[in-house]
XYZ file of C-alpha atoms in Angstrom:
333
model
C 0.070 0.185 -0.316
C 1.454 3.505 -1.061
C 1.902 6.037 1.690
C 2.359 9.802 0.180
C 3.634 12.354 2.750
C 4.876 16.060 2.345
C 8.689 16.324 3.161
C 10.028 20.045 2.958
C 9.509 20.969 -0.781
C 9.286 17.275 -1.962
C 6.549 14.448 -2.184
C 7.786 11.248 -0.570
C 5.933 7.951 -1.829
C 6.887 4.705 0.173
C 5.195 1.520 -1.072
C 4.984 -1.596 1.192
C 4.007 -4.986 0.038
C 4.570 -8.369 1.460
C 7.230 -10.300 -0.201
C 9.000 -6.971 -1.122
C 11.091 -4.309 0.493
C 10.022 -0.885 0.660
C 10.249 1.121 -2.393
C 10.656 4.871 -1.633
C 10.787 7.778 -4.134
C 10.689 11.430 -3.992
C 8.733 14.160 -6.438
C 8.363 17.889 -6.603
C 4.581 17.408 -7.307
C 1.713 15.488 -5.680
C 0.550 14.590 -9.037
C 3.706 12.883 -10.288
C 3.765 10.950 -6.775
C 0.266 9.916 -7.150
C 0.938 8.486 -10.560
C 4.372 6.958 -10.014
C 2.771 4.924 -7.110
C -0.353 3.664 -8.732
C 1.978 2.637 -11.614
C 4.376 0.776 -9.379
C 1.512 -1.088 -7.698
C 0.135 -1.996 -11.087
C 3.478 -3.385 -11.654
C 3.705 -5.565 -8.568
C 0.239 -6.552 -9.202
C 1.271 -7.956 -12.452
C 4.275 -9.374 -11.299
C 6.809 -7.355 -13.128
C 8.675 -6.646 -10.103
C 8.436 -10.189 -8.347
C 11.385 -11.627 -6.805
C 13.268 -8.285 -6.191
C 14.940 -7.811 -2.994
C 16.061 -9.346 0.408
C 12.341 -9.535 1.775
C 11.078 -11.377 -1.333
C 13.682 -14.131 -0.751
C 12.829 -14.516 2.722
C 9.097 -14.848 2.334
C 8.173 -18.567 2.972
C 5.111 -20.962 2.025
C 4.412 -21.353 5.608
C 4.134 -17.606 5.968
C 2.173 -17.203 2.972
C -0.132 -20.029 4.339
C -0.458 -18.154 7.661
C -1.625 -15.136 6.048
C -4.022 -17.119 4.053
C -5.424 -18.600 6.805
C -6.083 -15.342 8.661
C -7.290 -13.218 5.786
C -9.137 -15.655 3.487
C -9.767 -19.018 5.525
C -11.108 -17.364 8.411
C -14.416 -16.124 6.380
C -15.166 -19.341 5.015
C -17.912 -21.821 6.448
C -15.594 -24.849 6.131
C -12.769 -22.919 7.973
C -12.205 -25.486 10.677
C -11.389 -28.185 8.127
C -9.235 -25.774 5.717
C -7.475 -24.645 9.047
C -6.351 -28.311 9.625
C -5.189 -28.531 6.301
C -3.048 -25.632 6.152
C -1.506 -27.287 10.086
C -0.231 -29.786 7.934
C 1.631 -28.044 5.590
C 3.020 -25.761 8.398
C 4.298 -29.331 9.708
C 5.992 -30.105 6.479
C 9.436 -29.124 4.863
C 7.339 -27.237 2.112
C 6.729 -24.576 4.645
C 10.451 -23.404 5.020
C 10.616 -23.244 1.047
C 10.966 -19.609 -0.089
C 7.960 -18.772 -2.248
C 10.334 -17.666 -5.205
C 12.254 -21.035 -5.149
C 8.874 -23.453 -5.027
C 8.599 -25.683 -8.010
C 6.431 -28.177 -9.184
C 9.188 -30.680 -8.384
C 8.683 -29.838 -4.837
C 4.846 -29.972 -4.861
C 4.969 -33.297 -6.619
C 7.443 -34.728 -3.909
C 4.892 -33.503 -1.181
C 2.149 -35.521 -2.762
C 3.861 -38.635 -3.289
C 5.084 -38.479 0.205
C 1.447 -37.720 1.680
C 0.021 -40.521 -0.565
C 2.100 -42.984 1.434
C -0.134 -42.174 4.504
C -3.465 -40.966 3.751
C -5.979 -41.379 0.696
C -6.019 -39.375 -2.650
C -8.789 -37.781 -1.673
C -7.073 -36.218 1.475
C -4.361 -35.100 -0.682
C -6.312 -33.639 -3.590
C -8.037 -31.297 -0.665
C -4.553 -30.145 0.501
C -3.261 -29.320 -2.611
C -6.404 -27.496 -3.779
C -5.854 -25.222 -0.873
C -2.336 -24.580 -1.421
C -3.246 -23.821 -5.060
C -5.748 -21.059 -4.159
C -3.403 -19.783 -1.598
C -0.702 -19.281 -4.311
C -3.160 -17.566 -6.577
C -4.380 -15.120 -3.817
C -0.994 -14.681 -3.288
C 0.532 -13.997 -6.572
C -2.197 -11.849 -7.547
C -3.436 -9.901 -4.732
C -0.462 -9.704 -2.385
C 2.410 -9.332 -4.522
C 4.021 -12.743 -3.763
C 6.923 -13.544 -5.905
C 5.304 -16.569 -7.957
C 6.150 -16.659 -11.904
C 3.410 -19.205 -12.057
C 1.345 -21.791 -9.892
C 3.402 -24.803 -9.322
C 0.110 -26.759 -8.091
C -1.440 -26.380 -11.360
C 1.836 -27.957 -13.032
C 1.375 -31.283 -11.511
C -1.156 -33.907 -11.529
C -3.615 -34.289 -8.681
C -4.912 -37.443 -7.000
C -8.048 -38.449 -8.638
C -11.394 -38.037 -6.676
C -12.470 -40.980 -4.395
C -14.868 -43.013 -6.535
C -16.563 -44.504 -3.324
C -16.934 -41.133 -1.715
C -20.852 -40.543 -1.221
C -22.871 -43.305 -2.374
C -26.310 -44.259 -1.859
C -27.712 -46.337 0.690
C -26.884 -50.046 0.325
C -29.754 -52.095 -0.456
C -32.010 -52.918 2.517
C -29.961 -50.132 4.616
C -33.316 -48.150 5.199
C -35.022 -51.281 6.748
C -32.129 -51.872 8.866
C -31.789 -48.336 9.948
C -35.454 -48.222 11.011
C -34.999 -51.310 12.938
C -31.933 -49.604 14.756
C -33.702 -46.454 15.155
C -36.792 -48.291 17.040
C -34.319 -49.089 19.523
C -32.474 -45.931 20.378
C -33.519 -43.363 22.844
C -32.047 -40.401 21.080
C -35.443 -38.500 20.350
C -34.201 -36.311 17.378
C -32.266 -39.068 15.355
C -35.233 -40.669 13.714
C -36.854 -37.313 12.437
C -33.204 -35.711 11.620
C -32.303 -39.073 9.096
C -35.965 -39.277 7.739
C -35.817 -35.332 6.968
C -32.323 -35.706 5.586
C -33.883 -38.323 3.368
C -36.856 -36.430 2.221
C -35.085 -33.064 1.726
C -31.634 -33.752 0.646
C -30.348 -30.901 3.150
C -26.840 -31.341 4.575
C -26.298 -32.097 8.316
C -25.466 -28.778 9.096
C -28.668 -27.066 7.426
C -30.830 -29.175 9.221
C -28.983 -28.294 12.302
C -29.226 -24.486 11.617
C -32.799 -24.789 10.748
C -35.045 -22.713 12.724
C -38.899 -22.979 13.079
C -39.215 -19.389 12.086
C -38.247 -20.460 8.666
C -40.663 -23.055 7.862
C -43.638 -22.014 6.152
C -46.246 -24.887 6.439
C -48.731 -23.021 4.192
C -46.454 -22.494 1.338
C -44.874 -25.781 2.011
C -41.123 -24.345 2.177
C -38.296 -24.282 4.308
C -35.981 -21.219 4.079
C -32.262 -21.449 4.528
C -30.580 -18.149 4.837
C -27.322 -19.225 4.090
C -25.666 -23.010 3.177
C -22.482 -24.499 2.618
C -21.635 -22.704 -0.539
C -22.613 -19.181 0.842
C -26.109 -18.955 -0.928
C -29.353 -19.137 0.642
C -32.163 -21.307 -0.913
C -36.026 -22.144 -0.077
C -36.660 -26.040 -0.151
C -40.087 -27.406 -1.273
C -41.482 -29.783 1.256
C -43.087 -32.815 0.434
C -46.167 -33.981 2.127
C -44.056 -36.717 4.158
C -41.406 -33.916 5.142
C -44.374 -31.979 6.276
C -45.615 -34.817 8.527
C -42.293 -35.348 9.725
C -41.765 -31.808 10.925
C -45.336 -31.685 12.532
C -44.341 -34.310 14.705
C -41.320 -32.603 16.251
C -41.831 -31.008 19.443
C -40.954 -27.212 19.731
C -38.353 -26.817 22.364
C -36.108 -24.295 21.054
C -36.213 -21.782 18.426
C -34.054 -24.401 16.262
C -35.892 -27.426 14.821
C -32.960 -29.674 16.150
C -31.429 -27.717 19.240
C -28.267 -30.224 19.316
C -24.615 -29.971 18.463
C -23.220 -31.396 15.451
C -20.716 -33.661 17.566
C -23.953 -35.061 19.211
C -25.553 -36.047 15.944
C -22.069 -37.539 14.678
C -21.642 -39.913 17.781
C -25.568 -40.777 17.807
C -25.191 -41.537 13.963
C -21.982 -43.621 14.829
C -23.677 -45.826 17.468
C -26.588 -46.269 15.192
C -24.782 -47.583 12.264
C -22.822 -49.925 14.388
C -25.967 -51.219 15.924
C -27.490 -51.528 12.113
C -24.460 -53.188 10.865
C -23.613 -50.054 8.243
C -20.298 -49.334 9.811
C -19.212 -48.168 5.943
C -22.388 -46.243 5.466
C -22.005 -42.139 6.095
C -24.670 -39.904 7.356
C -23.817 -37.688 3.927
C -25.116 -40.779 2.075
C -28.768 -39.612 2.935
C -27.952 -36.332 0.667
C -26.919 -38.561 -2.149
C -30.011 -41.111 -1.570
C -32.493 -38.150 -1.613
C -31.084 -36.397 -4.701
C -30.908 -39.518 -6.792
C -34.769 -40.254 -5.691
C -35.701 -36.764 -6.997
C -34.704 -37.612 -10.227
C -36.174 -41.152 -10.367
C -39.288 -39.123 -9.052
C -39.201 -37.429 -12.605
C -37.880 -33.940 -11.515
C -35.778 -32.057 -13.887
C -32.432 -30.949 -13.583
C -33.370 -27.070 -12.610
C -35.971 -28.577 -9.988
C -33.598 -30.801 -8.365
C -30.762 -28.134 -8.166
C -33.160 -25.680 -6.567
C -33.603 -28.288 -4.110
C -30.176 -29.395 -3.500
C -28.654 -25.685 -3.772
C -25.890 -27.184 -6.637
C -24.939 -24.380 -8.744
C -23.389 -26.038 -11.265
C -24.053 -29.439 -13.326
C -20.755 -31.120 -12.384
C -21.755 -30.697 -8.624
C -25.097 -32.106 -9.140
C -23.740 -34.999 -11.065
C -21.399 -36.272 -8.174
C -24.593 -36.456 -5.945
C -26.823 -38.727 -8.541
C -26.584 -42.225 -8.875
C -29.452 -43.629 -10.945
C -29.758 -47.343 -10.620
C -29.844 -49.292 -14.131
C -32.916 -51.234 -12.997
C -34.880 -48.077 -12.344
C -34.510 -46.944 -15.904
C -35.078 -50.311 -17.153
C -38.465 -50.093 -15.678
C -38.930 -46.683 -16.931
C -38.271 -47.771 -20.570
C -40.365 -50.578 -20.144
C -43.592 -48.290 -19.084
C -42.577 -45.963 -22.022
C -42.536 -48.906 -24.388
C -45.972 -50.183 -23.214
C -47.501 -46.857 -23.394
C -49.864 -46.583 -26.420
C -48.504 -44.223 -29.435
Protein backbone atom coordinates (compact mmCIF):
# COMPACT_ATOMS: atom_id res chain seq x y z
CA UNK A 1 0.00 0.00 0.00
CA UNK A 2 1.37 3.41 -0.97
CA UNK A 3 1.94 6.14 1.60
CA UNK A 4 2.42 9.70 0.29
CA UNK A 5 3.59 12.50 2.59
CA UNK A 6 5.05 16.01 2.23
CA UNK A 7 8.74 16.27 3.22
CA UNK A 8 9.95 19.87 2.96
CA UNK A 9 9.48 20.93 -0.68
CA UNK A 10 9.12 17.35 -1.98
CA UNK A 11 6.46 14.62 -1.93
CA UNK A 12 7.76 11.27 -0.73
CA UNK A 13 6.15 7.97 -1.74
CA UNK A 14 6.71 4.74 0.16
CA UNK A 15 5.21 1.44 -1.01
CA UNK A 16 5.09 -1.57 1.30
CA UNK A 17 3.99 -5.01 0.09
CA UNK A 18 4.50 -8.45 1.65
CA UNK A 19 7.33 -10.19 -0.18
CA UNK A 20 9.03 -6.92 -1.24
CA UNK A 21 11.42 -4.47 0.36
CA UNK A 22 9.99 -0.98 0.93
CA UNK A 23 10.18 1.14 -2.25
CA UNK A 24 10.70 4.88 -1.73
CA UNK A 25 10.91 7.77 -4.17
CA UNK A 26 10.50 11.58 -3.98
CA UNK A 27 8.77 13.95 -6.42
CA UNK A 28 8.35 17.71 -6.80
CA UNK A 29 4.56 17.49 -7.32
CA UNK A 30 1.88 15.41 -5.64
CA UNK A 31 0.42 14.52 -9.04
CA UNK A 32 3.70 12.92 -10.11
CA UNK A 33 3.89 11.06 -6.80
CA UNK A 34 0.33 9.73 -7.20
CA UNK A 35 1.00 8.61 -10.77
CA UNK A 36 4.24 6.81 -9.90
CA UNK A 37 2.61 5.08 -6.90
CA UNK A 38 -0.28 3.77 -9.00
CA UNK A 39 2.00 2.50 -11.77
CA UNK A 40 4.42 0.82 -9.35
CA UNK A 41 1.57 -0.95 -7.54
CA UNK A 42 0.21 -2.13 -10.89
CA UNK A 43 3.65 -3.55 -11.77
CA UNK A 44 3.74 -5.43 -8.47
CA UNK A 45 0.23 -6.83 -9.06
CA UNK A 46 1.21 -7.93 -12.58
CA UNK A 47 4.28 -9.67 -11.16
CA UNK A 48 6.72 -7.43 -13.03
CA UNK A 49 8.63 -6.62 -9.84
CA UNK A 50 8.38 -10.09 -8.29
CA UNK A 51 11.41 -11.64 -6.67
CA UNK A 52 13.42 -8.47 -6.06
CA UNK A 53 15.09 -7.75 -2.78
CA UNK A 54 15.96 -9.61 0.38
CA UNK A 55 12.45 -9.48 1.76
CA UNK A 56 11.07 -11.39 -1.21
CA UNK A 57 13.70 -14.07 -0.71
CA UNK A 58 12.70 -14.48 2.94
CA UNK A 59 8.97 -14.98 2.30
CA UNK A 60 8.24 -18.68 2.86
CA UNK A 61 5.36 -20.91 1.83
CA UNK A 62 4.50 -21.29 5.51
CA UNK A 63 4.27 -17.53 6.05
CA UNK A 64 2.06 -17.19 3.00
CA UNK A 65 -0.23 -19.98 4.23
CA UNK A 66 -0.50 -18.34 7.64
CA UNK A 67 -1.61 -15.07 6.06
CA UNK A 68 -4.05 -16.99 3.87
CA UNK A 69 -5.53 -18.67 6.94
CA UNK A 70 -5.93 -15.34 8.73
CA UNK A 71 -7.41 -13.38 5.81
CA UNK A 72 -9.14 -15.94 3.59
CA UNK A 73 -9.81 -19.18 5.46
CA UNK A 74 -11.22 -17.36 8.48
CA UNK A 75 -14.11 -16.07 6.32
CA UNK A 76 -15.13 -19.49 5.01
CA UNK A 77 -17.90 -21.65 6.46
CA UNK A 78 -15.61 -24.67 6.34
CA UNK A 79 -12.73 -22.86 8.02
CA UNK A 80 -12.18 -25.58 10.64
CA UNK A 81 -11.38 -28.20 8.00
CA UNK A 82 -9.27 -25.90 5.85
CA UNK A 83 -7.29 -24.69 8.87
CA UNK A 84 -6.48 -28.33 9.66
CA UNK A 85 -5.10 -28.81 6.14
CA UNK A 86 -2.99 -25.68 6.48
CA UNK A 87 -1.54 -26.98 9.76
CA UNK A 88 -0.54 -30.15 7.90
CA UNK A 89 1.41 -28.03 5.41
CA UNK A 90 3.03 -26.02 8.21
CA UNK A 91 4.44 -29.24 9.70
CA UNK A 92 5.99 -30.26 6.39
CA UNK A 93 9.40 -29.23 4.96
CA UNK A 94 7.49 -27.39 2.22
CA UNK A 95 6.59 -24.66 4.73
CA UNK A 96 10.24 -23.59 5.01
CA UNK A 97 10.74 -23.17 1.26
CA UNK A 98 11.02 -19.58 -0.02
CA UNK A 99 8.09 -18.90 -2.30
CA UNK A 100 10.28 -17.79 -5.21
CA UNK A 101 12.01 -21.20 -5.08
CA UNK A 102 8.86 -23.34 -4.88
CA UNK A 103 8.74 -25.68 -7.87
CA UNK A 104 6.33 -28.21 -9.32
CA UNK A 105 8.84 -30.94 -8.43
CA UNK A 106 8.72 -29.95 -4.75
CA UNK A 107 4.91 -30.01 -4.74
CA UNK A 108 4.92 -33.38 -6.50
CA UNK A 109 7.32 -34.75 -3.87
CA UNK A 110 4.95 -33.55 -1.13
CA UNK A 111 2.06 -35.25 -2.92
CA UNK A 112 3.89 -38.56 -3.26
CA UNK A 113 5.04 -38.56 0.36
CA UNK A 114 1.55 -37.81 1.67
CA UNK A 115 0.02 -40.56 -0.48
CA UNK A 116 2.03 -43.08 1.52
CA UNK A 117 -0.03 -42.26 4.63
CA UNK A 118 -3.40 -40.80 3.58
CA UNK A 119 -5.95 -41.19 0.79
CA UNK A 120 -5.78 -39.50 -2.58
CA UNK A 121 -8.91 -37.53 -1.72
CA UNK A 122 -7.19 -36.05 1.36
CA UNK A 123 -4.10 -35.05 -0.61
CA UNK A 124 -6.25 -33.58 -3.36
CA UNK A 125 -8.04 -31.34 -0.86
CA UNK A 126 -4.77 -30.22 0.71
CA UNK A 127 -3.25 -29.29 -2.64
CA UNK A 128 -6.42 -27.46 -3.64
CA UNK A 129 -5.92 -25.18 -0.62
CA UNK A 130 -2.26 -24.59 -1.55
CA UNK A 131 -3.22 -23.87 -5.17
CA UNK A 132 -5.72 -21.20 -4.17
CA UNK A 133 -3.34 -19.74 -1.60
CA UNK A 134 -0.70 -19.27 -4.30
CA UNK A 135 -3.25 -17.70 -6.66
CA UNK A 136 -4.31 -15.18 -4.02
CA UNK A 137 -0.69 -14.53 -3.05
CA UNK A 138 0.56 -13.82 -6.56
CA UNK A 139 -2.48 -11.87 -7.77
CA UNK A 140 -3.43 -9.86 -4.69
CA UNK A 141 -0.45 -9.79 -2.33
CA UNK A 142 2.43 -9.47 -4.77
CA UNK A 143 4.05 -12.75 -3.70
CA UNK A 144 6.97 -13.52 -6.06
CA UNK A 145 5.55 -16.45 -8.02
CA UNK A 146 6.11 -16.58 -11.76
CA UNK A 147 3.30 -19.15 -12.04
CA UNK A 148 1.40 -21.63 -9.90
CA UNK A 149 3.44 -24.84 -9.32
CA UNK A 150 0.36 -26.76 -8.12
CA UNK A 151 -1.27 -26.29 -11.53
CA UNK A 152 1.73 -27.95 -13.15
CA UNK A 153 1.31 -31.31 -11.41
CA UNK A 154 -1.30 -34.06 -11.55
CA UNK A 155 -3.62 -34.11 -8.56
CA UNK A 156 -4.79 -37.46 -7.17
CA UNK A 157 -8.12 -38.56 -8.64
CA UNK A 158 -11.27 -37.87 -6.60
CA UNK A 159 -12.42 -40.80 -4.50
CA UNK A 160 -14.89 -42.95 -6.41
CA UNK A 161 -16.35 -44.40 -3.21
CA UNK A 162 -17.12 -41.07 -1.58
CA UNK A 163 -20.77 -40.31 -1.09
CA UNK A 164 -22.68 -43.34 -2.41
CA UNK A 165 -26.38 -44.13 -2.04
CA UNK A 166 -27.70 -46.29 0.76
CA UNK A 167 -27.01 -49.99 0.11
CA UNK A 168 -29.92 -52.30 -0.69
CA UNK A 169 -31.89 -52.98 2.49
CA UNK A 170 -30.06 -50.29 4.50
CA UNK A 171 -33.20 -48.23 5.11
CA UNK A 172 -34.94 -51.19 6.78
CA UNK A 173 -31.88 -51.88 8.93
CA UNK A 174 -31.74 -48.25 9.99
CA UNK A 175 -35.46 -48.24 10.80
CA UNK A 176 -35.00 -51.27 13.04
CA UNK A 177 -32.01 -49.70 14.79
CA UNK A 178 -33.92 -46.42 15.23
CA UNK A 179 -36.72 -48.26 17.01
CA UNK A 180 -34.23 -49.19 19.73
CA UNK A 181 -32.58 -45.80 20.27
CA UNK A 182 -33.52 -43.30 22.97
CA UNK A 183 -32.12 -40.32 21.04
CA UNK A 184 -35.36 -38.41 20.34
CA UNK A 185 -34.14 -36.35 17.40
CA UNK A 186 -32.34 -39.05 15.40
CA UNK A 187 -35.35 -40.56 13.60
CA UNK A 188 -36.88 -37.24 12.40
CA UNK A 189 -33.40 -35.90 11.60
CA UNK A 190 -32.52 -38.81 9.29
CA UNK A 191 -36.01 -39.04 7.78
CA UNK A 192 -36.01 -35.33 6.98
CA UNK A 193 -32.53 -35.63 5.45
CA UNK A 194 -33.82 -38.42 3.19
CA UNK A 195 -36.91 -36.45 2.22
CA UNK A 196 -35.28 -33.05 1.56
CA UNK A 197 -31.63 -33.73 0.72
CA UNK A 198 -30.55 -31.13 3.28
CA UNK A 199 -27.02 -31.29 4.65
CA UNK A 200 -26.38 -32.13 8.29
CA UNK A 201 -25.31 -28.55 9.05
CA UNK A 202 -28.36 -27.14 7.28
CA UNK A 203 -30.72 -29.28 9.32
CA UNK A 204 -28.99 -28.24 12.53
CA UNK A 205 -29.27 -24.56 11.55
CA UNK A 206 -32.94 -24.82 10.53
CA UNK A 207 -35.21 -22.64 12.68
CA UNK A 208 -38.96 -22.87 13.18
CA UNK A 209 -39.31 -19.27 11.98
CA UNK A 210 -37.93 -20.33 8.60
CA UNK A 211 -40.56 -23.03 8.00
CA UNK A 212 -43.72 -21.96 6.17
CA UNK A 213 -46.20 -24.82 6.35
CA UNK A 214 -48.77 -22.92 4.25
CA UNK A 215 -46.29 -22.38 1.41
CA UNK A 216 -44.71 -25.80 2.09
CA UNK A 217 -41.22 -24.32 2.20
CA UNK A 218 -38.17 -24.47 4.45
CA UNK A 219 -36.03 -21.38 3.96
CA UNK A 220 -32.26 -21.55 4.48
CA UNK A 221 -30.67 -18.12 4.84
CA UNK A 222 -27.22 -19.52 4.06
CA UNK A 223 -25.76 -22.87 3.07
CA UNK A 224 -22.35 -24.44 2.46
CA UNK A 225 -21.74 -22.51 -0.76
CA UNK A 226 -22.71 -19.21 0.87
CA UNK A 227 -26.07 -18.90 -0.89
CA UNK A 228 -29.47 -19.33 0.69
CA UNK A 229 -32.34 -21.29 -0.86
CA UNK A 230 -35.94 -22.31 -0.31
CA UNK A 231 -36.61 -26.04 -0.13
CA UNK A 232 -40.03 -27.34 -1.19
CA UNK A 233 -41.46 -29.71 1.42
CA UNK A 234 -43.15 -32.94 0.42
CA UNK A 235 -46.25 -34.11 2.33
CA UNK A 236 -44.04 -36.66 4.11
CA UNK A 237 -41.53 -33.96 5.10
CA UNK A 238 -44.36 -31.81 6.48
CA UNK A 239 -45.66 -34.76 8.50
CA UNK A 240 -42.16 -35.35 9.94
CA UNK A 241 -41.84 -31.67 10.91
CA UNK A 242 -45.32 -31.63 12.47
CA UNK A 243 -44.31 -34.52 14.73
CA UNK A 244 -41.33 -32.66 16.22
CA UNK A 245 -41.91 -30.89 19.53
CA UNK A 246 -41.02 -27.20 19.69
CA UNK A 247 -38.51 -26.79 22.53
CA UNK A 248 -36.20 -24.15 21.05
CA UNK A 249 -36.02 -21.67 18.17
CA UNK A 250 -34.16 -24.38 16.25
CA UNK A 251 -35.90 -27.48 14.98
CA UNK A 252 -32.99 -29.65 16.14
CA UNK A 253 -31.37 -27.86 19.12
CA UNK A 254 -28.38 -30.20 19.37
CA UNK A 255 -24.69 -29.94 18.59
CA UNK A 256 -23.05 -31.40 15.50
CA UNK A 257 -20.80 -33.58 17.66
CA UNK A 258 -23.85 -35.09 19.36
CA UNK A 259 -25.39 -36.01 15.99
CA UNK A 260 -22.12 -37.51 14.82
CA UNK A 261 -21.76 -39.71 17.92
CA UNK A 262 -25.42 -40.77 17.81
CA UNK A 263 -25.04 -41.71 14.14
CA UNK A 264 -21.88 -43.71 14.85
CA UNK A 265 -23.74 -45.76 17.47
CA UNK A 266 -26.78 -46.20 15.21
CA UNK A 267 -24.92 -47.41 12.14
CA UNK A 268 -22.88 -49.82 14.25
CA UNK A 269 -26.12 -51.24 15.70
CA UNK A 270 -27.54 -51.53 12.16
CA UNK A 271 -24.40 -53.23 10.83
CA UNK A 272 -23.76 -50.39 8.38
CA UNK A 273 -20.29 -49.34 9.49
CA UNK A 274 -19.24 -48.04 6.06
CA UNK A 275 -22.35 -45.91 5.47
CA UNK A 276 -21.93 -42.16 6.05
CA UNK A 277 -24.65 -39.81 7.20
CA UNK A 278 -23.93 -37.74 4.08
CA UNK A 279 -25.20 -40.70 2.03
CA UNK A 280 -28.71 -39.51 2.97
CA UNK A 281 -28.17 -36.48 0.75
CA UNK A 282 -26.95 -38.64 -2.15
CA UNK A 283 -29.92 -40.94 -1.71
CA UNK A 284 -32.41 -38.07 -1.56
CA UNK A 285 -31.09 -36.34 -4.69
CA UNK A 286 -30.99 -39.59 -6.65
CA UNK A 287 -34.60 -40.33 -5.66
CA UNK A 288 -35.68 -36.89 -6.87
CA UNK A 289 -34.44 -37.71 -10.35
CA UNK A 290 -36.06 -41.14 -10.21
CA UNK A 291 -39.37 -39.46 -9.37
CA UNK A 292 -39.09 -37.46 -12.59
CA UNK A 293 -37.85 -34.03 -11.39
CA UNK A 294 -35.82 -32.07 -13.93
CA UNK A 295 -32.23 -30.88 -13.46
CA UNK A 296 -33.29 -27.26 -12.65
CA UNK A 297 -35.89 -28.57 -10.16
CA UNK A 298 -33.42 -30.84 -8.35
CA UNK A 299 -30.72 -28.17 -8.27
CA UNK A 300 -33.26 -25.76 -6.74
CA UNK A 301 -33.82 -28.25 -3.91
CA UNK A 302 -30.21 -29.38 -3.49
CA UNK A 303 -28.58 -25.97 -3.87
CA UNK A 304 -25.98 -27.13 -6.41
CA UNK A 305 -25.00 -24.28 -8.70
CA UNK A 306 -23.28 -26.33 -11.40
CA UNK A 307 -24.26 -29.49 -13.25
CA UNK A 308 -20.88 -31.07 -12.46
CA UNK A 309 -21.50 -30.77 -8.70
CA UNK A 310 -25.05 -32.06 -9.04
CA UNK A 311 -23.88 -35.09 -11.02
CA UNK A 312 -21.59 -36.13 -8.17
CA UNK A 313 -24.68 -36.60 -6.02
CA UNK A 314 -26.73 -38.41 -8.64
CA UNK A 315 -26.58 -42.20 -8.74
CA UNK A 316 -29.47 -43.49 -10.83
CA UNK A 317 -29.93 -47.25 -10.52
CA UNK A 318 -29.92 -49.08 -13.90
CA UNK A 319 -32.90 -51.22 -12.89
CA UNK A 320 -34.96 -48.06 -12.36
CA UNK A 321 -34.12 -46.92 -15.88
CA UNK A 322 -35.07 -50.37 -17.20
CA UNK A 323 -38.48 -50.13 -15.48
CA UNK A 324 -39.06 -46.66 -16.90
CA UNK A 325 -38.16 -47.82 -20.42
CA UNK A 326 -40.58 -50.74 -20.04
CA UNK A 327 -43.40 -48.36 -19.04
CA UNK A 328 -42.65 -46.05 -21.94
CA UNK A 329 -42.57 -48.98 -24.38
CA UNK A 330 -45.93 -50.26 -23.11
CA UNK A 331 -47.60 -46.86 -23.39
CA UNK A 332 -49.92 -46.47 -26.44
CA UNK A 333 -48.50 -44.34 -29.23
